[in-house]
Amino acid sequence: MTENRHAGEAARDLRVWVLTNGMAGFETQAIGIAEALGATPEVKRVSPPPPWKWLAPHGPAAPQAGIAPPWPDLLIASGRQSIPYARMIRQRSGGRTFTVVLQDPRVDPAQFDFVWAPAHDRLEGPNVLSTPVSPHRLTRERLAAEAARFAPQVAHLPHPRVAVLLGGTNAAYRLDEAAAARIGAQLAALTEEGAGLMVTPSRRTGAAQTETIRKALTGKPAVVRDGTNDNPYFGFLGLADAVVVTCDSVNMVGEATFTGKPVFVIELEASREGKARKFRRFLDSIYACGAARAFAGRLESWEYTPLNATDEIAEAIAVRLRNRMALAPKG
């Protein structure tokens, strides 16, 4: 508890930038770390044109509006397109900017002050920290607040209430209509056993697949998000007695394990074995630590220590920041 409190104060008075290409996954992770350090960051988004885009992460940084002095005290960058800028800012600040990179930078980690990478990337180095799950913006307080906000929408559902987090087709996995039909049938079977379902599809789920699942749950004790109102994702996690999540998103599975509630992973068909290999290592590690199990169409109950990489990463950065400031010349 004390360590987390110290991490939450480490960057409170510092100028902090979060730098990404604007992709939600990268930005959420970086903002989550900044918030855990007590900072309200300036969010910078870069969109380099060709050929700079093609040369990242190895090439130079293209001129970009808003990426100019005064440089931040702390930079948190995430994603391949951010790497040339992180390298440039560290150099042009004379090393004054403490540079943090989230995810494998695909270049020597020694080019930065601190690198976090998921354990399934197998990245090593003296300034590298690896954790089984990814950082995020979830906190106990946020879960409780979102649960209270969305509770009226699911008050009619029986217990156990199950949050169902649906991803979709990506470079590694396929969620086609046949898979959607199978998932819909499994979810409907859960309701026959007395469960109430809180279902939130994503943009990647697909309109046809979402409709297939919605039809399977028609007349069942289930709420299926239609995308027209506020996203209940965090609220459903906070209200759930258990979580069912598709395997295609490391972030969604990791966020589910933050709740401490039983997590069941729907394993989809791999479309590209090479791309799915990292997911396989990730899932196997989560299963091995007892935080999740493969979904076999039924609910079980067990306990585990919730997984929270955000605080661990923030504390590691805080320690290095404190050491940096202690060594900095006075005056």
Short mmCIF file of C-alpha atoms in Angstrom, two decimals:
data_model
loop_
_atom_site.label_atom_id
_atom_site.label_comp_id
_atom_site.label_asym_id
_atom_site.label_seq_id
_atom_site.Cartn_x
_atom_site.Cartn_y
_atom_site.Cartn_z
CA MET A 1 0.00 0.00 0.00
CA THR A 2 2.79 2.43 0.91
CA GLU A 3 4.67 1.73 -2.32
CA ASN A 4 1.57 2.40 -4.41
CA ARG A 5 0.97 5.67 -2.56
CA HIS A 6 4.54 6.76 -3.29
CA ALA A 7 4.15 5.81 -6.96
CA GLY A 8 1.00 7.92 -7.05
CA GLU A 9 2.99 10.98 -6.00
CA ALA A 10 6.09 10.46 -8.13
CA ALA A 11 5.09 12.60 -11.13
CA ARG A 12 2.47 14.87 -9.58
CA ASP A 13 4.53 18.05 -10.13
CA LEU A 14 6.25 16.97 -13.34
CA ARG A 15 5.39 17.80 -16.93
CA VAL A 16 4.33 14.50 -18.45
CA TRP A 17 3.61 13.61 -22.07
CA VAL A 18 1.84 10.51 -23.33
CA LEU A 19 2.89 9.89 -26.93
CA THR A 20 1.19 7.39 -29.28
CA ASN A 21 -0.19 7.15 -32.79
CA GLY A 22 -3.67 7.52 -31.30
CA MET A 23 -4.57 3.83 -31.17
CA ALA A 24 -6.83 3.31 -28.16
CA GLY A 25 -4.94 0.32 -26.75
CA PHE A 26 -1.58 2.11 -26.71
CA GLU A 27 -3.04 5.35 -25.37
CA THR A 28 -5.03 3.68 -22.59
CA GLN A 29 -1.96 1.85 -21.30
CA ALA A 30 0.19 4.98 -21.30
CA ILE A 31 -2.45 7.18 -19.65
CA GLY A 32 -3.04 4.48 -17.04
CA ILE A 33 0.63 4.54 -16.06
CA ALA A 34 0.69 8.35 -15.97
CA GLU A 35 -2.38 8.41 -13.71
CA ALA A 36 -0.87 5.77 -11.41
CA LEU A 37 2.13 8.10 -11.05
CA GLY A 38 -0.17 10.93 -9.99
CA ALA A 39 0.15 12.89 -13.24
CA THR A 40 -2.40 14.45 -15.56
CA PRO A 41 -0.54 14.00 -18.85
CA GLU A 42 -0.58 15.98 -22.06
CA VAL A 43 -1.64 13.52 -24.77
CA LYS A 44 0.40 13.81 -27.97
CA ARG A 45 -0.54 11.89 -31.11
CA VAL A 46 1.82 11.42 -34.02
CA SER A 47 0.98 10.44 -37.58
CA PRO A 48 4.17 10.44 -39.64
CA PRO A 49 3.74 10.31 -43.44
CA PRO A 50 5.70 7.97 -45.71
CA PRO A 51 8.60 7.27 -45.79
CA TRP A 52 9.00 8.02 -42.04
CA LYS A 53 6.01 5.79 -41.27
CA TRP A 54 7.62 2.88 -43.09
CA LEU A 55 11.01 3.40 -41.42
CA ALA A 56 9.68 3.32 -37.84
CA PRO A 57 10.91 2.29 -35.34
CA HIS A 58 14.44 2.41 -36.77
CA GLY A 59 14.33 5.64 -38.75
CA PRO A 60 14.28 9.31 -37.73
CA ALA A 61 11.26 11.23 -36.48
CA ALA A 62 9.30 13.23 -39.03
CA PRO A 63 8.45 16.86 -38.22
CA GLN A 64 5.21 16.83 -36.26
CA ALA A 65 3.10 19.70 -34.96
CA GLY A 66 3.12 19.88 -31.18
CA ILE A 67 6.30 17.84 -30.74
CA ALA A 68 8.62 20.66 -29.77
CA PRO A 69 10.30 22.22 -26.71
CA PRO A 70 9.86 22.70 -23.88
CA TRP A 71 10.40 18.98 -23.53
CA PRO A 72 8.58 17.05 -20.79
CA ASP A 73 10.17 15.80 -17.60
CA LEU A 74 8.64 12.38 -18.24
CA LEU A 75 7.67 10.88 -21.59
CA ILE A 76 5.55 7.71 -21.81
CA ALA A 77 5.50 6.43 -25.38
CA SER A 78 3.74 3.39 -26.79
CA GLY A 79 3.56 1.87 -30.26
CA ARG A 80 6.02 1.52 -33.14
CA GLN A 81 5.33 4.98 -34.61
CA SER A 82 6.17 6.65 -31.29
CA ILE A 83 9.67 5.18 -31.03
CA PRO A 84 11.55 7.63 -33.30
CA TYR A 85 10.00 10.53 -31.36
CA ALA A 86 10.90 9.04 -27.99
CA ARG A 87 14.48 8.61 -29.15
CA MET A 88 14.58 12.17 -30.56
CA ILE A 89 13.13 13.76 -27.41
CA ARG A 90 15.61 11.97 -25.17
CA GLN A 91 18.48 13.18 -27.35
CA ARG A 92 17.30 16.76 -27.81
CA SER A 93 16.53 17.19 -24.14
CA GLY A 94 20.10 16.23 -23.38
CA GLY A 95 18.85 13.23 -21.47
CA ARG A 96 16.80 15.40 -19.10
CA THR A 97 13.52 13.84 -20.26
CA PHE A 98 13.02 10.48 -18.58
CA THR A 99 11.83 8.28 -21.44
CA VAL A 100 9.51 5.34 -20.84
CA VAL A 101 8.47 3.00 -23.65
CA LEU A 102 5.57 0.59 -23.30
CA GLN A 103 5.63 -2.53 -25.48
CA ASP A 104 8.66 -4.02 -27.23
CA PRO A 105 10.26 -1.07 -29.07
CA ARG A 106 11.85 -3.39 -31.66
CA VAL A 107 15.13 -1.54 -31.12
CA ASP A 108 17.72 -1.76 -28.33
CA PRO A 109 15.94 -0.99 -25.02
CA ALA A 110 19.11 0.81 -23.89
CA GLN A 111 18.06 3.73 -26.11
CA PHE A 112 15.48 4.62 -23.43
CA ASP A 113 15.44 4.98 -19.65
CA PHE A 114 12.80 2.34 -18.96
CA VAL A 115 10.92 -0.21 -21.06
CA TRP A 116 7.92 -2.30 -20.12
CA ALA A 117 7.00 -5.29 -22.27
CA PRO A 118 4.51 -8.11 -21.73
CA ALA A 119 6.18 -11.31 -20.56
CA HIS A 120 5.05 -13.18 -23.67
CA ASP A 121 7.30 -10.90 -25.77
CA ARG A 122 10.36 -12.34 -23.98
CA LEU A 123 12.23 -9.03 -24.02
CA GLU A 124 15.18 -8.74 -21.65
CA GLY A 125 17.50 -5.97 -20.50
CA PRO A 126 18.71 -4.20 -17.35
CA ASN A 127 16.10 -1.45 -17.80
CA VAL A 128 13.27 -3.80 -18.91
CA LEU A 129 10.35 -4.87 -16.73
CA SER A 130 8.04 -7.65 -17.90
CA THR A 131 4.67 -8.59 -16.40
CA PRO A 132 2.11 -11.23 -17.43
CA VAL A 133 -0.66 -8.67 -18.02
CA SER A 134 -0.72 -5.16 -19.47
CA PRO A 135 -1.24 -1.80 -17.75
CA HIS A 136 -4.67 -0.16 -17.91
CA ARG A 137 -6.76 2.65 -16.43
CA LEU A 138 -8.83 0.50 -14.09
CA THR A 139 -8.86 1.24 -10.36
CA ARG A 140 -11.05 -0.14 -7.59
CA GLU A 141 -12.68 3.28 -7.31
CA ARG A 142 -13.44 3.47 -11.04
CA LEU A 143 -14.92 -0.02 -11.06
CA ALA A 144 -17.17 0.83 -8.11
CA ALA A 145 -18.29 4.14 -9.66
CA GLU A 146 -19.07 2.58 -13.04
CA ALA A 147 -20.87 -0.32 -11.38
CA ALA A 148 -23.13 2.12 -9.53
CA ARG A 149 -23.81 4.05 -12.74
CA PHE A 150 -24.95 1.01 -14.74
CA ALA A 151 -26.58 -1.01 -11.94
CA PRO A 152 -30.13 0.13 -12.82
CA GLN A 153 -29.76 -1.25 -16.34
CA VAL A 154 -29.13 -4.78 -15.09
CA ALA A 155 -31.09 -4.78 -11.83
CA HIS A 156 -33.58 -7.26 -13.29
CA LEU A 157 -30.92 -9.88 -14.08
CA PRO A 158 -30.49 -12.89 -11.79
CA HIS A 159 -27.26 -13.90 -10.09
CA PRO A 160 -24.71 -15.05 -10.93
CA ARG A 161 -24.31 -12.11 -13.28
CA VAL A 162 -21.75 -12.70 -16.00
CA ALA A 163 -19.97 -9.95 -17.92
CA VAL A 164 -19.37 -11.14 -21.49
CA LEU A 165 -16.61 -9.22 -23.28
CA LEU A 166 -16.56 -9.90 -27.01
CA GLY A 167 -13.62 -9.02 -29.22
CA GLY A 168 -13.43 -10.24 -32.78
CA THR A 169 -11.34 -11.11 -35.78
CA ASN A 170 -7.78 -9.80 -35.77
CA ALA A 171 -4.39 -10.79 -37.21
CA ALA A 172 -4.26 -13.89 -35.00
CA TYR A 173 -7.82 -15.14 -34.55
CA ARG A 174 -11.08 -15.48 -36.44
CA LEU A 175 -14.54 -14.79 -35.04
CA ASP A 176 -16.77 -15.73 -37.97
CA GLU A 177 -20.52 -16.35 -37.96
CA ALA A 178 -20.05 -20.03 -37.15
CA ALA A 179 -18.03 -19.08 -34.07
CA ALA A 180 -20.67 -16.50 -33.15
CA ALA A 181 -23.37 -19.16 -33.36
CA ARG A 182 -21.37 -21.44 -31.08
CA ILE A 183 -20.77 -18.63 -28.59
CA GLY A 184 -24.43 -17.65 -28.67
CA ALA A 185 -25.51 -21.22 -27.93
CA GLN A 186 -23.04 -21.51 -25.02
CA LEU A 187 -24.19 -18.22 -23.54
CA ALA A 188 -27.85 -19.18 -23.88
CA ALA A 189 -27.05 -22.42 -22.04
CA LEU A 190 -25.62 -20.41 -19.15
CA THR A 191 -28.93 -18.61 -18.76
CA GLU A 192 -30.70 -21.97 -18.59
CA GLU A 193 -28.54 -22.69 -15.55
CA GLY A 194 -29.73 -19.47 -13.90
CA ALA A 195 -27.11 -16.92 -14.96
CA GLY A 196 -27.84 -13.35 -16.04
CA LEU A 197 -25.67 -12.00 -18.86
CA MET A 198 -24.26 -8.51 -19.46
CA VAL A 199 -22.86 -8.62 -23.00
CA THR A 200 -20.70 -5.92 -24.61
CA PRO A 201 -19.53 -6.51 -28.19
CA SER A 202 -16.70 -4.46 -29.70
CA ARG A 203 -16.29 -2.93 -33.14
CA ARG A 204 -14.26 -5.97 -34.16
CA THR A 205 -17.04 -8.40 -33.28
CA GLY A 206 -18.84 -7.59 -36.53
CA ALA A 207 -22.46 -6.63 -37.15
CA ALA A 208 -23.52 -10.08 -38.38
CA GLN A 209 -21.78 -11.87 -35.53
CA THR A 210 -23.26 -9.53 -32.94
CA GLU A 211 -26.74 -10.05 -34.36
CA THR A 212 -26.28 -13.84 -34.27
CA ILE A 213 -25.41 -13.69 -30.57
CA ARG A 214 -28.21 -11.23 -29.87
CA LYS A 215 -30.77 -13.55 -31.49
CA ALA A 216 -29.49 -16.51 -29.47
CA LEU A 217 -30.17 -14.52 -26.31
CA THR A 218 -33.58 -13.16 -27.29
CA GLY A 219 -36.03 -13.80 -24.45
CA LYS A 220 -33.20 -14.77 -22.10
CA PRO A 221 -32.10 -12.88 -18.96
CA ALA A 222 -29.46 -10.94 -20.88
CA VAL A 223 -28.57 -7.34 -21.68
CA VAL A 224 -26.68 -6.89 -24.95
CA ARG A 225 -25.13 -3.50 -25.57
CA ASP A 226 -26.38 -1.96 -28.83
CA GLY A 227 -23.69 0.71 -29.10
CA THR A 228 -26.03 3.69 -28.94
CA ASN A 229 -25.41 4.65 -25.30
CA ASP A 230 -22.41 5.05 -23.00
CA ASN A 231 -20.04 2.11 -22.99
CA PRO A 232 -20.90 -0.11 -19.99
CA TYR A 233 -17.64 -2.11 -20.25
CA PHE A 234 -16.19 -1.05 -16.88
CA GLY A 235 -19.64 -1.04 -15.28
CA PHE A 236 -20.29 -4.63 -16.35
CA LEU A 237 -16.88 -5.68 -14.99
CA GLY A 238 -17.69 -4.04 -11.67
CA LEU A 239 -21.13 -5.66 -11.47
CA ALA A 240 -20.09 -9.15 -12.56
CA ASP A 241 -19.85 -12.26 -10.44
CA ALA A 242 -17.81 -13.85 -13.25
CA VAL A 243 -16.36 -12.77 -16.61
CA VAL A 244 -16.39 -14.51 -19.99
CA VAL A 245 -14.00 -12.93 -22.51
CA THR A 246 -12.75 -13.83 -25.99
CA CYS A 247 -9.06 -14.68 -26.32
CA ASP A 248 -8.16 -12.16 -29.03
CA SER A 249 -7.39 -9.22 -26.71
CA VAL A 250 -4.57 -9.31 -24.18
CA ASN A 251 -5.96 -6.07 -22.73
CA MET A 252 -9.49 -7.39 -22.20
CA VAL A 253 -8.29 -10.63 -20.59
CA GLY A 254 -5.87 -8.70 -18.39
CA GLU A 255 -8.52 -6.20 -17.30
CA ALA A 256 -10.86 -9.06 -16.45
CA THR A 257 -8.22 -10.61 -14.16
CA PHE A 258 -7.93 -7.27 -12.30
CA THR A 259 -11.41 -7.87 -10.89
CA GLY A 260 -10.42 -10.96 -8.90
CA LYS A 261 -13.54 -12.70 -10.19
CA PRO A 262 -13.50 -16.02 -12.09
CA VAL A 263 -12.44 -15.36 -15.68
CA PHE A 264 -13.36 -17.73 -18.51
CA VAL A 265 -11.62 -17.34 -21.88
CA ILE A 266 -13.42 -18.21 -25.12
CA GLU A 267 -10.68 -19.63 -27.32
CA LEU A 268 -11.21 -18.75 -30.98
CA GLU A 269 -9.79 -20.48 -34.04
CA ALA A 270 -6.30 -19.23 -34.89
CA SER A 271 -6.16 -17.71 -38.37
CA ARG A 272 -2.37 -17.32 -38.38
CA GLU A 273 -0.41 -19.64 -36.12
CA GLY A 274 2.63 -17.37 -36.03
CA LYS A 275 0.57 -14.40 -34.85
CA ALA A 276 -1.33 -16.53 -32.35
CA ARG A 277 1.84 -17.90 -30.75
CA LYS A 278 2.30 -14.89 -28.43
CA PHE A 279 -1.36 -15.04 -27.43
CA ARG A 280 -0.86 -18.71 -26.62
CA ARG A 281 2.06 -17.95 -24.33
CA PHE A 282 0.04 -15.20 -22.67
CA LEU A 283 -3.05 -17.37 -22.12
CA ASP A 284 -1.01 -20.30 -20.83
CA SER A 285 0.70 -18.03 -18.28
CA ILE A 286 -2.65 -16.63 -17.09
CA TYR A 287 -4.06 -20.14 -16.78
CA ALA A 288 -0.95 -21.29 -14.91
CA CYS A 289 -1.23 -18.56 -12.26
CA GLY A 290 -4.88 -19.46 -11.66
CA ALA A 291 -6.44 -16.18 -12.77
CA ALA A 292 -8.39 -17.64 -15.70
CA ARG A 293 -9.56 -20.86 -17.29
CA ALA A 294 -10.61 -21.84 -20.79
CA PHE A 295 -14.38 -21.55 -21.19
CA ALA A 296 -16.01 -24.97 -21.45
CA GLY A 297 -19.61 -23.75 -21.46
CA ARG A 298 -20.16 -23.79 -17.72
CA LEU A 299 -19.39 -21.63 -14.70
CA GLU A 300 -17.08 -22.55 -11.83
CA SER A 301 -15.97 -20.68 -8.75
CA TRP A 302 -12.43 -20.16 -7.43
CA GLU A 303 -10.27 -17.48 -5.83
CA TYR A 304 -6.99 -15.89 -6.92
CA THR A 305 -4.98 -12.75 -6.26
CA PRO A 306 -6.12 -10.07 -8.76
CA LEU A 307 -3.50 -9.21 -11.37
CA ASN A 308 -2.44 -5.56 -11.50
CA ALA A 309 0.55 -4.66 -13.66
CA THR A 310 -0.24 -0.94 -13.59
CA ASP A 311 0.87 -0.40 -10.00
CA GLU A 312 3.95 -2.61 -10.44
CA ILE A 313 5.09 -0.69 -13.53
CA ALA A 314 4.34 2.69 -11.95
CA GLU A 315 6.33 1.83 -8.84
CA ALA A 316 9.32 0.69 -10.94
CA ILE A 317 9.23 4.01 -12.80
CA ALA A 318 8.80 5.96 -9.54
CA VAL A 319 11.92 4.36 -8.05
CA ARG A 320 13.96 5.33 -11.11
CA LEU A 321 12.53 8.85 -11.13
CA ARG A 322 13.41 9.32 -7.45
CA ASN A 323 16.95 8.08 -8.12
CA ARG A 324 17.25 10.43 -11.11
CA MET A 325 16.10 13.44 -9.08
CA ALA A 326 18.38 12.55 -6.18
CA LEU A 327 21.38 12.55 -8.53
CA ALA A 328 20.39 15.73 -10.40
CA PRO A 329 22.56 18.81 -9.74
CA LYS A 330 20.95 21.27 -7.35
CA GLY A 331 20.14 24.84 -8.32
#
